[in-house]
PDB file of C-alpha atoms in Angstrom:
ATOM      1  CA  MET A  21     -44.948-130.320 -61.311  1.00 68.00           C
ATOM      2  CA  GLN A  22     -46.971-132.399 -58.588  1.00 93.00           C
ATOM      3  CA  ILE A  23     -48.287-130.415 -55.733  1.00 98.00           C
ATOM      4  CA  PRO A  24     -47.620-132.234 -52.331  1.00 98.00           C
ATOM      5  CA  VAL A  25     -51.052-132.416 -50.207  1.00 98.00           C
ATOM      6  CA  GLY A  26     -51.620-134.518 -47.155  1.00 98.00           C
ATOM      7  CA  ILE A  27     -54.428-136.804 -46.677  1.00 98.00           C
ATOM      8  CA  SER A  28     -56.204-139.072 -44.275  1.00 98.00           C
ATOM      9  CA  ALA A  29     -54.838-142.563 -45.485  1.00 98.00           C
ATOM     10  CA  CYS A  30     -58.492-144.152 -45.556  1.00 97.00           C
ATOM     11  CA  VAL A  31     -59.613-141.405 -48.116  1.00 97.00           C
ATOM     12  CA  LEU A  32     -57.043-142.428 -50.539  1.00 97.00           C
ATOM     13  CA  GLY A  33     -58.180-146.168 -50.179  1.00 96.00           C
ATOM     14  CA  GLU A  34     -55.886-147.632 -47.721  1.00 97.00           C
ATOM     15  CA  ARG A  35     -57.644-150.176 -45.374  1.00 97.00           C
ATOM     16  CA  VAL A  36     -56.788-148.464 -42.080  1.00 97.00           C
ATOM     17  CA  ARG A  37     -60.075-147.811 -40.526  1.00 96.00           C
ATOM     18  CA  PHE A  38     -60.931-149.169 -37.107  1.00 95.00           C
ATOM     19  CA  ASP A  39     -62.694-152.101 -38.824  1.00 95.00           C
ATOM     20  CA  GLY A  40     -60.320-152.650 -41.658  1.00 95.00           C
ATOM     21  CA  GLY A  41     -62.255-150.649 -44.176  1.00 96.00           C
ATOM     22  CA  HIS A  42     -61.485-147.439 -46.160  1.00 96.00           C
ATOM     23  CA  LYS A  43     -63.312-144.152 -47.440  1.00 95.00           C
ATOM     24  CA  LEU A  44     -61.724-144.080 -50.892  1.00 96.00           C
ATOM     25  CA  ASN A  45     -62.929-140.876 -52.608  1.00 95.00           C
ATOM     26  CA  ARG A  46     -62.980-141.197 -56.578  1.00 94.00           C
ATOM     27  CA  PHE A  47     -62.546-137.481 -57.282  1.00 94.00           C
ATOM     28  CA  ILE A  48     -59.412-137.354 -55.461  1.00 95.00           C
ATOM     29  CA  VAL A  49     -57.931-140.440 -57.010  1.00 93.00           C
ATOM     30  CA  ASP A  50     -59.214-140.092 -60.361  1.00 94.00           C
ATOM     31  CA  GLU A  51     -58.912-136.224 -60.965  1.00 94.00           C
ATOM     32  CA  LEU A  52     -56.620-134.633 -58.415  1.00 95.00           C
ATOM     33  CA  SER A  53     -54.173-137.160 -58.270  1.00 95.00           C
ATOM     34  CA  LYS A  54     -53.098-135.859 -61.856  1.00 95.00           C
ATOM     35  CA  TYR A  55     -51.725-132.779 -60.296  1.00 97.00           C
ATOM     36  CA  PHE A  56     -51.229-133.625 -56.649  1.00 98.00           C
ATOM     37  CA  THR A  57     -48.864-136.071 -54.973  1.00 97.00           C
ATOM     38  CA  PHE A  58     -51.004-137.204 -51.707  1.00 97.00           C
ATOM     39  CA  LYS A  59     -49.108-138.001 -48.549  1.00 97.00           C
ATOM     40  CA  PRO A  60     -51.311-140.359 -46.697  1.00 98.00           C
ATOM     41  CA  VAL A  61     -51.493-140.032 -42.837  1.00 98.00           C
ATOM     42  CA  CYS A  62     -53.427-142.279 -40.514  1.00 98.00           C
ATOM     43  CA  PRO A  63     -53.061-140.850 -37.164  1.00 98.00           C
ATOM     44  CA  GLU A  64     -54.270-143.902 -35.323  1.00 98.00           C
ATOM     45  CA  MET A  65     -51.826-146.180 -36.836  1.00 97.00           C
ATOM     46  CA  GLY A  66     -49.247-143.532 -36.329  1.00 98.00           C
ATOM     47  CA  ILE A  67     -49.524-143.714 -32.599  1.00 98.00           C
ATOM     48  CA  GLY A  68     -49.304-147.406 -32.650  1.00 97.00           C
ATOM     49  CA  MET A  69     -53.060-148.572 -32.895  1.00 97.00           C
ATOM     50  CA  GLN A  70     -53.654-151.668 -35.110  1.00 95.00           C
ATOM     51  CA  VAL A  71     -56.457-152.870 -37.596  1.00 96.00           C
ATOM     52  CA  PRO A  72     -58.846-153.833 -36.216  1.00 96.00           C
ATOM     53  CA  ARG A  73     -59.011-151.735 -33.099  1.00 96.00           C
ATOM     54  CA  PRO A  74     -61.409-150.425 -30.485  1.00 96.00           C
ATOM     55  CA  VAL A  75     -63.798-147.526 -31.417  1.00 97.00           C
ATOM     56  CA  ILE A  76     -62.587-144.328 -30.126  1.00 98.00           C
ATOM     57  CA  ARG A  77     -64.377-141.044 -29.351  1.00 98.00           C
ATOM     58  CA  LEU A  78     -64.170-137.486 -28.174  1.00 98.00           C
ATOM     59  CA  LEU A  79     -65.206-137.038 -24.646  1.00 98.00           C
ATOM     60  CA  GLN A  80     -65.976-133.568 -22.817  1.00 97.00           C
ATOM     61  CA  LEU A  81     -65.065-133.736 -19.217  1.00 96.00           C
ATOM     62  CA  PRO A  82     -66.852-131.766 -16.647  1.00 94.00           C
ATOM     63  CA  SER A  83     -63.979-129.206 -16.991  1.00 95.00           C
ATOM     64  CA  ASP A  84     -64.789-128.718 -20.637  1.00 94.00           C
ATOM     65  CA  GLU A  85     -61.427-130.363 -21.624  1.00 97.00           C
ATOM     66  CA  ILE A  86     -61.765-132.570 -24.706  1.00 98.00           C
ATOM     67  CA  ARG A  87     -59.948-136.246 -24.520  1.00 98.00           C
ATOM     68  CA  LEU A  88     -59.705-138.862 -27.132  1.00 98.00           C
ATOM     69  CA  VAL A  89     -60.958-142.208 -25.441  1.00 98.00           C
ATOM     70  CA  GLU A  90     -62.034-145.516 -26.328  1.00 97.00           C
ATOM     71  CA  SER A  91     -65.885-145.767 -26.477  1.00 96.00           C
ATOM     72  CA  LYS A  92     -66.278-148.654 -24.167  1.00 94.00           C
ATOM     73  CA  GLN A  93     -63.376-148.177 -21.928  1.00 94.00           C
ATOM     74  CA  GLN A  94     -63.295-144.217 -21.187  1.00 93.00           C
ATOM     75  CA  ASP A  95     -60.178-144.535 -18.937  1.00 94.00           C
ATOM     76  CA  VAL A  96     -58.109-145.540 -21.896  1.00 97.00           C
ATOM     77  CA  ASP A  97     -56.963-142.272 -23.164  1.00 97.00           C
ATOM     78  CA  TYR A  98     -55.116-141.616 -26.529  1.00 98.00           C
ATOM     79  CA  THR A  99     -55.175-137.690 -26.321  1.00 98.00           C
ATOM     80  CA  ASP A 100     -51.639-136.908 -25.300  1.00 98.00           C
ATOM     81  CA  LYS A 101     -50.093-139.456 -27.837  1.00 98.00           C
ATOM     82  CA  MET A 102     -52.288-138.016 -30.437  1.00 98.00           C
ATOM     83  CA  VAL A 103     -51.227-134.150 -29.936  1.00 98.00           C
ATOM     84  CA  ALA A 104     -47.548-135.322 -29.693  1.00 98.00           C
ATOM     85  CA  PHE A 105     -47.924-137.057 -32.954  1.00 98.00           C
ATOM     86  CA  ALA A 106     -49.823-134.249 -34.757  1.00 98.00           C
ATOM     87  CA  HIS A 107     -47.000-131.892 -33.671  1.00 97.00           C
ATOM     88  CA  GLN A 108     -44.454-134.125 -35.099  1.00 97.00           C
ATOM     89  CA  LYS A 109     -46.101-134.414 -38.414  1.00 97.00           C
ATOM     90  CA  ALA A 110     -46.788-130.660 -38.619  1.00 96.00           C
ATOM     91  CA  SER A 111     -43.215-130.030 -38.180  1.00 96.00           C
ATOM     92  CA  GLN A 112     -42.462-132.149 -41.474  1.00 96.00           C
ATOM     93  CA  PHE A 113     -45.374-130.412 -43.614  1.00 97.00           C
ATOM     94  CA  ASP A 114     -43.234-127.438 -44.644  1.00 94.00           C
ATOM     95  CA  ASP A 115     -43.918-128.174 -48.243  1.00 96.00           C
ATOM     96  CA  LEU A 116     -47.462-129.217 -48.075  1.00 98.00           C
ATOM     97  CA  CYS A 117     -50.085-126.986 -49.984  1.00 98.00           C
ATOM     98  CA  GLY A 118     -53.297-128.559 -48.718  1.00 98.00           C
ATOM     99  CA  TYR A 119     -54.757-131.394 -46.691  1.00 98.00           C
ATOM    100  CA  VAL A 120     -57.789-133.396 -47.145  1.00 98.00           C
ATOM    101  CA  VAL A 121     -59.200-135.109 -43.923  1.00 98.00           C
ATOM    102  CA  CYS A 122     -61.803-137.772 -42.982  1.00 97.00           C
ATOM    103  CA  ALA A 123     -65.202-136.322 -41.986  1.00 97.00           C
ATOM    104  CA  LYS A 124     -66.664-137.451 -38.705  1.00 96.00           C
ATOM    105  CA  SER A 125     -63.582-138.904 -37.399  1.00 97.00           C
ATOM    106  CA  PRO A 126     -62.444-138.184 -33.799  1.00 98.00           C
ATOM    107  CA  THR A 127     -58.878-137.765 -34.972  1.00 98.00           C
ATOM    108  CA  CYS A 128     -59.315-136.109 -38.498  1.00 98.00           C
ATOM    109  CA  GLY A 129     -62.802-134.734 -38.688  1.00 98.00           C
ATOM    110  CA  MET A 130     -62.625-130.804 -39.482  1.00 97.00           C
ATOM    111  CA  GLU A 131     -65.940-129.932 -37.951  1.00 96.00           C
ATOM    112  CA  ARG A 132     -69.197-131.316 -36.309  1.00 96.00           C
ATOM    113  CA  VAL A 133     -67.549-134.442 -34.908  1.00 98.00           C
ATOM    114  CA  LYS A 134     -69.622-136.296 -32.288  1.00 97.00           C
ATOM    115  CA  LEU A 135     -68.636-134.876 -28.886  1.00 98.00           C
ATOM    116  CA  HIS A 136     -69.753-137.072 -26.052  1.00 97.00           C
ATOM    117  CA  ILE A 137     -70.287-136.478 -22.185  1.00 96.00           C
ATOM    118  CA  PRO A 138     -69.583-139.083 -19.602  1.00 93.00           C
ATOM    119  CA  ASN A 139     -73.301-140.185 -19.555  1.00 91.00           C
ATOM    120  CA  ASN A 140     -73.068-140.884 -23.334  1.00 90.00           C
ATOM    121  CA  ASN A 141     -75.162-138.045 -24.534  1.00 95.00           C
ATOM    122  CA  THR A 142     -73.578-135.757 -27.043  1.00 96.00           C
ATOM    123  CA  VAL A 143     -72.857-131.964 -27.330  1.00 96.00           C
ATOM    124  CA  PRO A 144     -74.772-130.159 -30.041  1.00 96.00           C
ATOM    125  CA  GLY A 145     -72.563-128.856 -32.715  1.00 96.00           C
ATOM    126  CA  GLY A 146     -69.746-131.324 -32.030  1.00 97.00           C
ATOM    127  CA  SER A 147     -66.048-130.527 -32.147  1.00 98.00           C
ATOM    128  CA  VAL A 148     -62.973-131.127 -34.195  1.00 98.00           C
ATOM    129  CA  GLY A 149     -60.880-134.183 -34.507  1.00 98.00           C
ATOM    130  CA  ILE A 150     -57.630-133.956 -32.218  1.00 98.00           C
ATOM    131  CA  TYR A 151     -55.263-134.544 -34.882  1.00 98.00           C
ATOM    132  CA  THR A 152     -56.885-131.960 -37.454  1.00 98.00           C
ATOM    133  CA  ARG A 153     -57.389-129.436 -34.363  1.00 98.00           C
ATOM    134  CA  GLU A 154     -53.677-129.321 -33.807  1.00 98.00           C
ATOM    135  CA  LEU A 155     -52.751-129.346 -37.611  1.00 98.00           C
ATOM    136  CA  MET A 156     -54.807-126.272 -38.111  1.00 98.00           C
ATOM    137  CA  SER A 157     -53.549-124.706 -34.968  1.00 98.00           C
ATOM    138  CA  LYS A 158     -50.019-125.009 -36.182  1.00 97.00           C
ATOM    139  CA  MET A 159     -50.400-124.320 -39.703  1.00 98.00           C
ATOM    140  CA  PRO A 160     -53.486-121.833 -39.817  1.00 98.00           C
ATOM    141  CA  TRP A 161     -52.681-120.621 -43.482  1.00 98.00           C
ATOM    142  CA  LEU A 162     -52.914-124.352 -44.737  1.00 98.00           C
ATOM    143  CA  PRO A 163     -56.153-125.170 -46.900  1.00 98.00           C
ATOM    144  CA  VAL A 164     -57.835-128.165 -45.039  1.00 98.00           C
ATOM    145  CA  GLU A 165     -61.186-129.844 -46.130  1.00 98.00           C
ATOM    146  CA  GLU A 166     -63.144-132.804 -45.421  1.00 97.00           C
ATOM    147  CA  ASP A 167     -63.561-135.565 -47.992  1.00 96.00           C
ATOM    148  CA  GLY A 168     -67.427-135.367 -47.973  1.00 93.00           C
ATOM    149  CA  ARG A 169     -67.552-131.719 -48.490  1.00 95.00           C
ATOM    150  CA  LEU A 170     -65.502-131.947 -51.672  1.00 95.00           C
ATOM    151  CA  ASN A 171     -68.921-133.305 -53.229  1.00 93.00           C
ATOM    152  CA  ASP A 172     -70.144-129.466 -52.877  1.00 95.00           C
ATOM    153  CA  PRO A 173     -68.864-127.921 -56.218  1.00 94.00           C
ATOM    154  CA  VAL A 174     -68.514-124.305 -54.547  1.00 95.00           C
ATOM    155  CA  LEU A 175     -66.351-125.804 -51.626  1.00 96.00           C
ATOM    156  CA  ARG A 176     -64.639-128.218 -53.968  1.00 96.00           C
ATOM    157  CA  GLU A 177     -63.424-125.373 -56.187  1.00 97.00           C
ATOM    158  CA  ASN A 178     -62.428-123.026 -53.526  1.00 98.00           C
ATOM    159  CA  PHE A 179     -60.216-125.711 -51.645  1.00 98.00           C
ATOM    160  CA  VAL A 180     -58.369-126.921 -54.924  1.00 98.00           C
ATOM    161  CA  PHE A 181     -57.955-123.224 -55.823  1.00 98.00           C
ATOM    162  CA  ARG A 182     -56.401-122.374 -52.597  1.00 98.00           C
ATOM    163  CA  ILE A 183     -53.991-125.367 -53.040  1.00 98.00           C
ATOM    164  CA  PHE A 184     -52.795-123.995 -56.459  1.00 98.00           C
ATOM    165  CA  ALA A 185     -52.434-120.642 -54.985  1.00 98.00           C
ATOM    166  CA  LEU A 186     -50.319-121.560 -52.052  1.00 98.00           C
ATOM    167  CA  HIS A 187     -48.197-123.721 -54.324  1.00 98.00           C
ATOM    168  CA  ASP A 188     -47.798-120.712 -56.591  1.00 98.00           C
ATOM    169  CA  LEU A 189     -46.954-118.664 -53.425  1.00 98.00           C
ATOM    170  CA  TYR A 190     -44.163-121.121 -52.482  1.00 98.00           C
ATOM    171  CA  HIS A 191     -42.853-121.499 -55.801  1.00 97.00           C
ATOM    172  CA  SER A 192     -42.739-117.777 -56.799  1.00 97.00           C
ATOM    173  CA  VAL A 193     -42.308-116.194 -53.566  1.00 98.00           C
ATOM    174  CA  ARG A 194     -40.999-118.359 -50.795  1.00 97.00           C
ATOM    175  CA  ASP A 195     -38.311-120.076 -52.606  1.00 94.00           C
ATOM    176  CA  GLN A 196     -37.034-116.621 -54.171  1.00 95.00           C
ATOM    177  CA  LEU A 197     -37.998-114.075 -51.446  1.00 97.00           C
ATOM    178  CA  SER A 198     -37.658-110.528 -52.409  1.00 97.00           C
ATOM    179  CA  ALA A 199     -39.781-107.470 -52.440  1.00 98.00           C
ATOM    180  CA  LYS A 200     -39.977-107.671 -56.220  1.00 97.00           C
ATOM    181  CA  SER A 201     -41.201-111.441 -56.033  1.00 98.00           C
ATOM    182  CA  ILE A 202     -43.953-110.481 -53.469  1.00 98.00           C
ATOM    183  CA  VAL A 203     -45.158-107.354 -55.576  1.00 98.00           C
ATOM    184  CA  LYS A 204     -45.227-109.581 -58.935  1.00 98.00           C
ATOM    185  CA  PHE A 205     -47.253-112.276 -57.054  1.00 98.00           C
ATOM    186  CA  HIS A 206     -49.610-109.895 -55.494  1.00 98.00           C
ATOM    187  CA  SER A 207     -50.244-108.139 -58.840  1.00 98.00           C
ATOM    188  CA  ARG A 208     -51.126-111.385 -60.510  1.00 98.00           C
ATOM    189  CA  TYR A 209     -53.878-112.017 -57.651  1.00 98.00           C
ATOM    190  CA  LYS A 210     -55.345-108.537 -57.614  1.00 98.00           C
ATOM    191  CA  LEU A 211     -58.440-109.703 -59.311  1.00 98.00           C
ATOM    192  CA  VAL A 212     -58.790-112.966 -57.277  1.00 98.00           C
ATOM    193  CA  LEU A 213     -58.646-110.757 -53.808  1.00 98.00           C
ATOM    194  CA  MET A 214     -61.314-108.486 -55.412  1.00 98.00           C
ATOM    195  CA  ALA A 215     -63.559-111.258 -56.128  1.00 98.00           C
ATOM    196  CA  HIS A 216     -62.952-113.089 -52.763  1.00 98.00           C
ATOM    197  CA  SER A 217     -62.702-110.283 -50.226  1.00 98.00           C
ATOM    198  CA  PRO A 218     -62.636-106.782 -51.290  1.00 97.00           C
ATOM    199  CA  SER A 219     -61.580-105.571 -47.683  1.00 97.00           C
ATOM    200  CA  ALA A 220     -58.337-107.832 -47.931  1.00 98.00           C
ATOM    201  CA  TYR A 221     -57.957-106.495 -51.421  1.00 98.00           C
ATOM    202  CA  LYS A 222     -57.574-102.998 -49.758  1.00 98.00           C
ATOM    203  CA  ALA A 223     -55.618-104.172 -46.657  1.00 98.00           C
ATOM    204  CA  LEU A 224     -53.254-106.484 -48.582  1.00 98.00           C
ATOM    205  CA  GLY A 225     -52.722-103.651 -51.201  1.00 98.00           C
ATOM    206  CA  SER A 226     -51.639-101.284 -48.508  1.00 98.00           C
ATOM    207  CA  MET A 227     -49.487-103.897 -46.795  1.00 98.00           C
ATOM    208  CA  VAL A 228     -47.482-104.314 -50.159  1.00 98.00           C
ATOM    209  CA  ALA A 229     -47.242-100.771 -50.747  1.00 98.00           C
ATOM    210  CA  HIS A 230     -45.535-100.241 -47.490  1.00 98.00           C
ATOM    211  CA  ILE A 231     -43.289-103.253 -47.789  1.00 98.00           C
ATOM    212  CA  SER A 232     -39.979-101.435 -47.511  1.00 97.00           C
ATOM    213  CA  GLU A 233     -40.839-100.734 -43.850  1.00 97.00           C
ATOM    214  CA  TRP A 234     -40.977-104.448 -43.002  1.00 98.00           C
ATOM    215  CA  ASP A 235     -38.446-107.039 -42.421  1.00 97.00           C
ATOM    216  CA  LEU A 236     -38.833-109.304 -45.227  1.00 97.00           C
ATOM    217  CA  ASP A 237     -39.091-112.543 -43.656  1.00 97.00           C
ATOM    218  CA  GLU A 238     -41.912-111.241 -41.224  1.00 98.00           C
ATOM    219  CA  PHE A 239     -43.551-109.571 -43.999  1.00 98.00           C
ATOM    220  CA  TYR A 240     -43.682-112.790 -46.060  1.00 98.00           C
ATOM    221  CA  LEU A 241     -45.056-114.930 -43.031  1.00 98.00           C
ATOM    222  CA  GLU A 242     -47.902-112.302 -42.301  1.00 98.00           C
ATOM    223  CA  TYR A 243     -48.663-111.870 -46.135  1.00 98.00           C
ATOM    224  CA  ARG A 244     -49.159-115.726 -46.302  1.00 98.00           C
ATOM    225  CA  LEU A 245     -51.300-115.776 -43.458  1.00 98.00           C
ATOM    226  CA  GLN A 246     -53.603-112.707 -44.561  1.00 98.00           C
ATOM    227  CA  PHE A 247     -53.652-113.930 -48.225  1.00 98.00           C
ATOM    228  CA  MET A 248     -54.698-117.630 -47.683  1.00 98.00           C
ATOM    229  CA  GLU A 249     -57.468-116.293 -45.119  1.00 98.00           C
ATOM    230  CA  ALA A 250     -58.672-113.988 -47.811  1.00 98.00           C
ATOM    231  CA  ILE A 251     -59.162-116.611 -50.535  1.00 98.00           C
ATOM    232  CA  LYS A 252     -60.667-118.818 -47.918  1.00 98.00           C
ATOM    233  CA  GLU A 253     -63.689-116.573 -48.214  1.00 97.00           C
ATOM    234  CA  ARG A 254     -65.973-118.007 -51.082  1.00 94.00           C
ATOM    235  CA  ALA A 255     -66.087-115.530 -53.979  1.00 96.00           C
ATOM    236  CA  SER A 256     -69.551-114.194 -54.231  1.00 96.00           C
ATOM    237  CA  ARG A 257     -71.468-113.925 -57.419  1.00 96.00           C
ATOM    238  CA  LYS A 258     -71.814-110.305 -57.023  1.00 97.00           C
ATOM    239  CA  ASN A 259     -68.033-109.905 -56.550  1.00 98.00           C
ATOM    240  CA  LYS A 260     -67.222-112.012 -59.508  1.00 98.00           C
ATOM    241  CA  THR A 261     -69.788-109.954 -61.561  1.00 98.00           C
ATOM    242  CA  ASN A 262     -67.776-106.827 -60.642  1.00 98.00           C
ATOM    243  CA  VAL A 263     -64.562-108.360 -61.588  1.00 98.00           C
ATOM    244  CA  LEU A 264     -66.026-109.510 -64.900  1.00 98.00           C
ATOM    245  CA  MET A 265     -66.891-105.738 -65.278  1.00 97.00           C
ATOM    246  CA  HIS A 266     -63.656-104.549 -64.566  1.00 96.00           C
ATOM    247  CA  LEU A 267     -62.144-107.003 -67.202  1.00 97.00           C
ATOM    248  CA  GLN A 268     -64.669-105.839 -69.558  1.00 96.00           C
ATOM    249  CA  GLY A 269     -63.363-102.118 -69.286  1.00 95.00           C
ATOM    250  CA  TYR A 270     -60.045-103.090 -70.457  1.00 95.00           C
ATOM    251  CA  PHE A 271     -61.595-103.664 -73.982  1.00 95.00           C
ATOM    252  CA  LYS A 272     -63.908-100.492 -74.230  1.00 90.00           C
ATOM    253  CA  ARG A 273     -61.525 -98.920 -76.955  1.00 93.00           C
ATOM    254  CA  SER A 274     -61.253-102.045 -78.908  1.00 95.00           C
ATOM    255  CA  LEU A 275     -64.789-103.480 -79.108  1.00 96.00           C
ATOM    256  CA  THR A 276     -67.546-102.424 -81.512  1.00 96.00           C
ATOM    257  CA  LYS A 277     -70.849-101.275 -79.948  1.00 95.00           C
ATOM    258  CA  GLU A 278     -72.280-104.748 -80.793  1.00 96.00           C
ATOM    259  CA  GLN A 279     -69.377-106.716 -79.209  1.00 96.00           C
ATOM    260  CA  LYS A 280     -69.566-104.703 -76.034  1.00 96.00           C
ATOM    261  CA  LYS A 281     -73.251-105.322 -75.484  1.00 97.00           C
ATOM    262  CA  GLU A 282     -72.952-109.039 -76.205  1.00 97.00           C
ATOM    263  CA  LEU A 283     -70.247-109.121 -73.553  1.00 97.00           C
ATOM    264  CA  SER A 284     -72.258-107.148 -71.081  1.00 97.00           C
ATOM    265  CA  ASP A 285     -75.358-109.140 -71.749  1.00 97.00           C
ATOM    266  CA  LEU A 286     -73.408-112.390 -70.909  1.00 97.00           C
ATOM    267  CA  ILE A 287     -72.150-110.850 -67.821  1.00 98.00           C
ATOM    268  CA  MET A 288     -75.633-109.924 -66.707  1.00 97.00           C
ATOM    269  CA  SER A 289     -76.954-113.417 -67.416  1.00 97.00           C
ATOM    270  CA  TYR A 290     -74.161-114.748 -65.176  1.00 97.00           C
ATOM    271  CA  LYS A 291     -75.026-112.247 -62.526  1.00 97.00           C
ATOM    272  CA  GLU A 292     -78.653-113.314 -62.513  1.00 96.00           C
ATOM    273  CA  GLY A 293     -77.835-117.032 -62.316  1.00 95.00           C
ATOM    274  CA  HIS A 294     -78.619-118.069 -65.886  1.00 95.00           C
ATOM    275  CA  GLN A 295     -75.056-118.899 -67.035  1.00 92.00           C
ATOM    276  CA  PRO A 296     -71.906-120.267 -65.523  1.00 94.00           C
ATOM    277  CA  ILE A 297     -69.162-117.882 -64.944  1.00 96.00           C
ATOM    278  CA  LEU A 298     -67.281-120.000 -67.947  1.00 95.00           C
ATOM    279  CA  VAL A 299     -69.412-118.284 -70.337  1.00 96.00           C
ATOM    280  CA  PRO A 300     -68.505-114.706 -70.109  1.00 97.00           C
ATOM    281  CA  LEU A 301     -64.955-115.672 -69.375  1.00 97.00           C
ATOM    282  CA  ALA A 302     -64.653-117.657 -72.557  1.00 96.00           C
ATOM    283  CA  LEU A 303     -65.713-114.489 -74.516  1.00 97.00           C
ATOM    284  CA  ILE A 304     -63.265-112.361 -72.358  1.00 97.00           C
ATOM    285  CA  LYS A 305     -60.412-114.888 -73.283  1.00 97.00           C
ATOM    286  CA  HIS A 306     -61.512-114.569 -76.833  1.00 97.00           C
ATOM    287  CA  TYR A 307     -61.076-110.780 -76.878  1.00 97.00           C
ATOM    288  CA  LEU A 308     -57.743-111.135 -74.812  1.00 97.00           C
ATOM    289  CA  ARG A 309     -56.266-113.227 -77.564  1.00 96.00           C
ATOM    290  CA  GLU A 310     -57.316-110.699 -80.234  1.00 96.00           C
ATOM    291  CA  TYR A 311     -56.441-107.639 -78.041  1.00 96.00           C
ATOM    292  CA  PRO A 312     -53.633-108.633 -75.854  1.00 95.00           C
ATOM    293  CA  ASP A 313     -53.099-106.678 -72.450  1.00 95.00           C
ATOM    294  CA  PRO A 314     -49.916-107.575 -70.381  1.00 94.00           C
ATOM    295  CA  TYR A 315     -51.625-106.939 -67.144  1.00 95.00           C
ATOM    296  CA  LEU A 316     -54.738-108.994 -67.728  1.00 96.00           C
ATOM    297  CA  GLN A 317     -52.653-111.734 -69.180  1.00 95.00           C
ATOM    298  CA  LEU A 318     -51.007-112.371 -65.981  1.00 96.00           C
ATOM    299  CA  GLN A 319     -54.185-112.402 -63.909  1.00 98.00           C
ATOM    300  CA  THR A 320     -54.663-115.676 -62.049  1.00 98.00           C
ATOM    301  CA  PHE A 321     -58.510-115.107 -61.927  1.00 98.00           C
ATOM    302  CA  ILE A 322     -58.771-115.898 -65.684  1.00 97.00           C
ATOM    303  CA  ASP A 323     -56.859-119.141 -65.271  1.00 96.00           C
ATOM    304  CA  PRO A 324     -56.582-120.270 -61.896  1.00 97.00           C
ATOM    305  CA  TYR A 325     -56.020-123.974 -62.357  1.00 96.00           C
ATOM    306  CA  PRO A 326     -55.869-126.536 -65.119  1.00 95.00           C
ATOM    307  CA  GLU A 327     -59.144-126.361 -67.199  1.00 93.00           C
ATOM    308  CA  ASP A 328     -59.553-130.290 -67.173  1.00 93.00           C
ATOM    309  CA  LEU A 329     -60.491-130.145 -63.571  1.00 94.00           C
ATOM    310  CA  LYS A 330     -63.750-128.642 -64.798  1.00 93.00           C
ATOM    311  CA  LEU A 331     -64.150-126.830 -61.367  1.00 95.00           C
ATOM    312  CA  ARG A 332     -65.967-123.761 -62.721  1.00 93.00           C
ATOM    313  CA  TYR A 333     -68.684-125.730 -64.548  1.00 87.00           C
ATOM    314  CA  GLY A 334     -71.080-125.364 -61.583  1.00 79.00           C
ATOM    315  CA  LEU A 335     -70.285-121.775 -60.632  1.00 82.00           C
TER     316      LEU A 335
END
């Protein structure tokens, strides 16, 4: 099943930039398109701007309000049109499981977009593109990432994982909402939460334990928000080591002394940065095939996404 993901049209290779160019991302086109159906959007084209078109920028007024204006004619203002367009698109994005935006763009950039003041100087730290700012405000649970940051293996893995997780939540919970479906989903993601955010692991566990006290629709919306916020935190090597040791504990009655030591040594080697997490996980998967455990076999942490994406090679 293809997962719907929004994307800045230029990142998908469409020639919609101000100068008629594009910013095609090969990883997205060559690898992610096997699993994701990309929904391209060019906000500038969406509000009626053409190709080629004048360069636009973010302008901070003396009142600290941020406007989207033409670089050479700062009285030509596109802010209101862009905000209205972003709200319109967000209302159509109920099924989206992620969004890839174009870095540095005054409409689509997610962070550190150049922010000018009237004398043409820039504000340290920059800002967020108008379209992306509104999108993230309307859909705070949605995984959003910039094209350039996908070159970082840790950020790439976390972003793609969150897309698969949100799709799983929609497919197994939202589309068949019940207390049972929520409990089953949460059970499968316990080790994931333990790796990403031990505090959220406890908080969400308590929340699920008291699900009978909630209106189910309200619970789902709050759970989605907190769950997606929790897995946005990058799983540390320390937390992942704890999860691996937790997994190891399930085999203590099945393994020989030598097998236990071999697995323990691999986990410590990963902890010290000498091995990728795939190495101890491969042995854990091997033992899980030999000594099946219904609880472990359902844990998303072990197989969070298709193996051929090779996202854990650098972790």
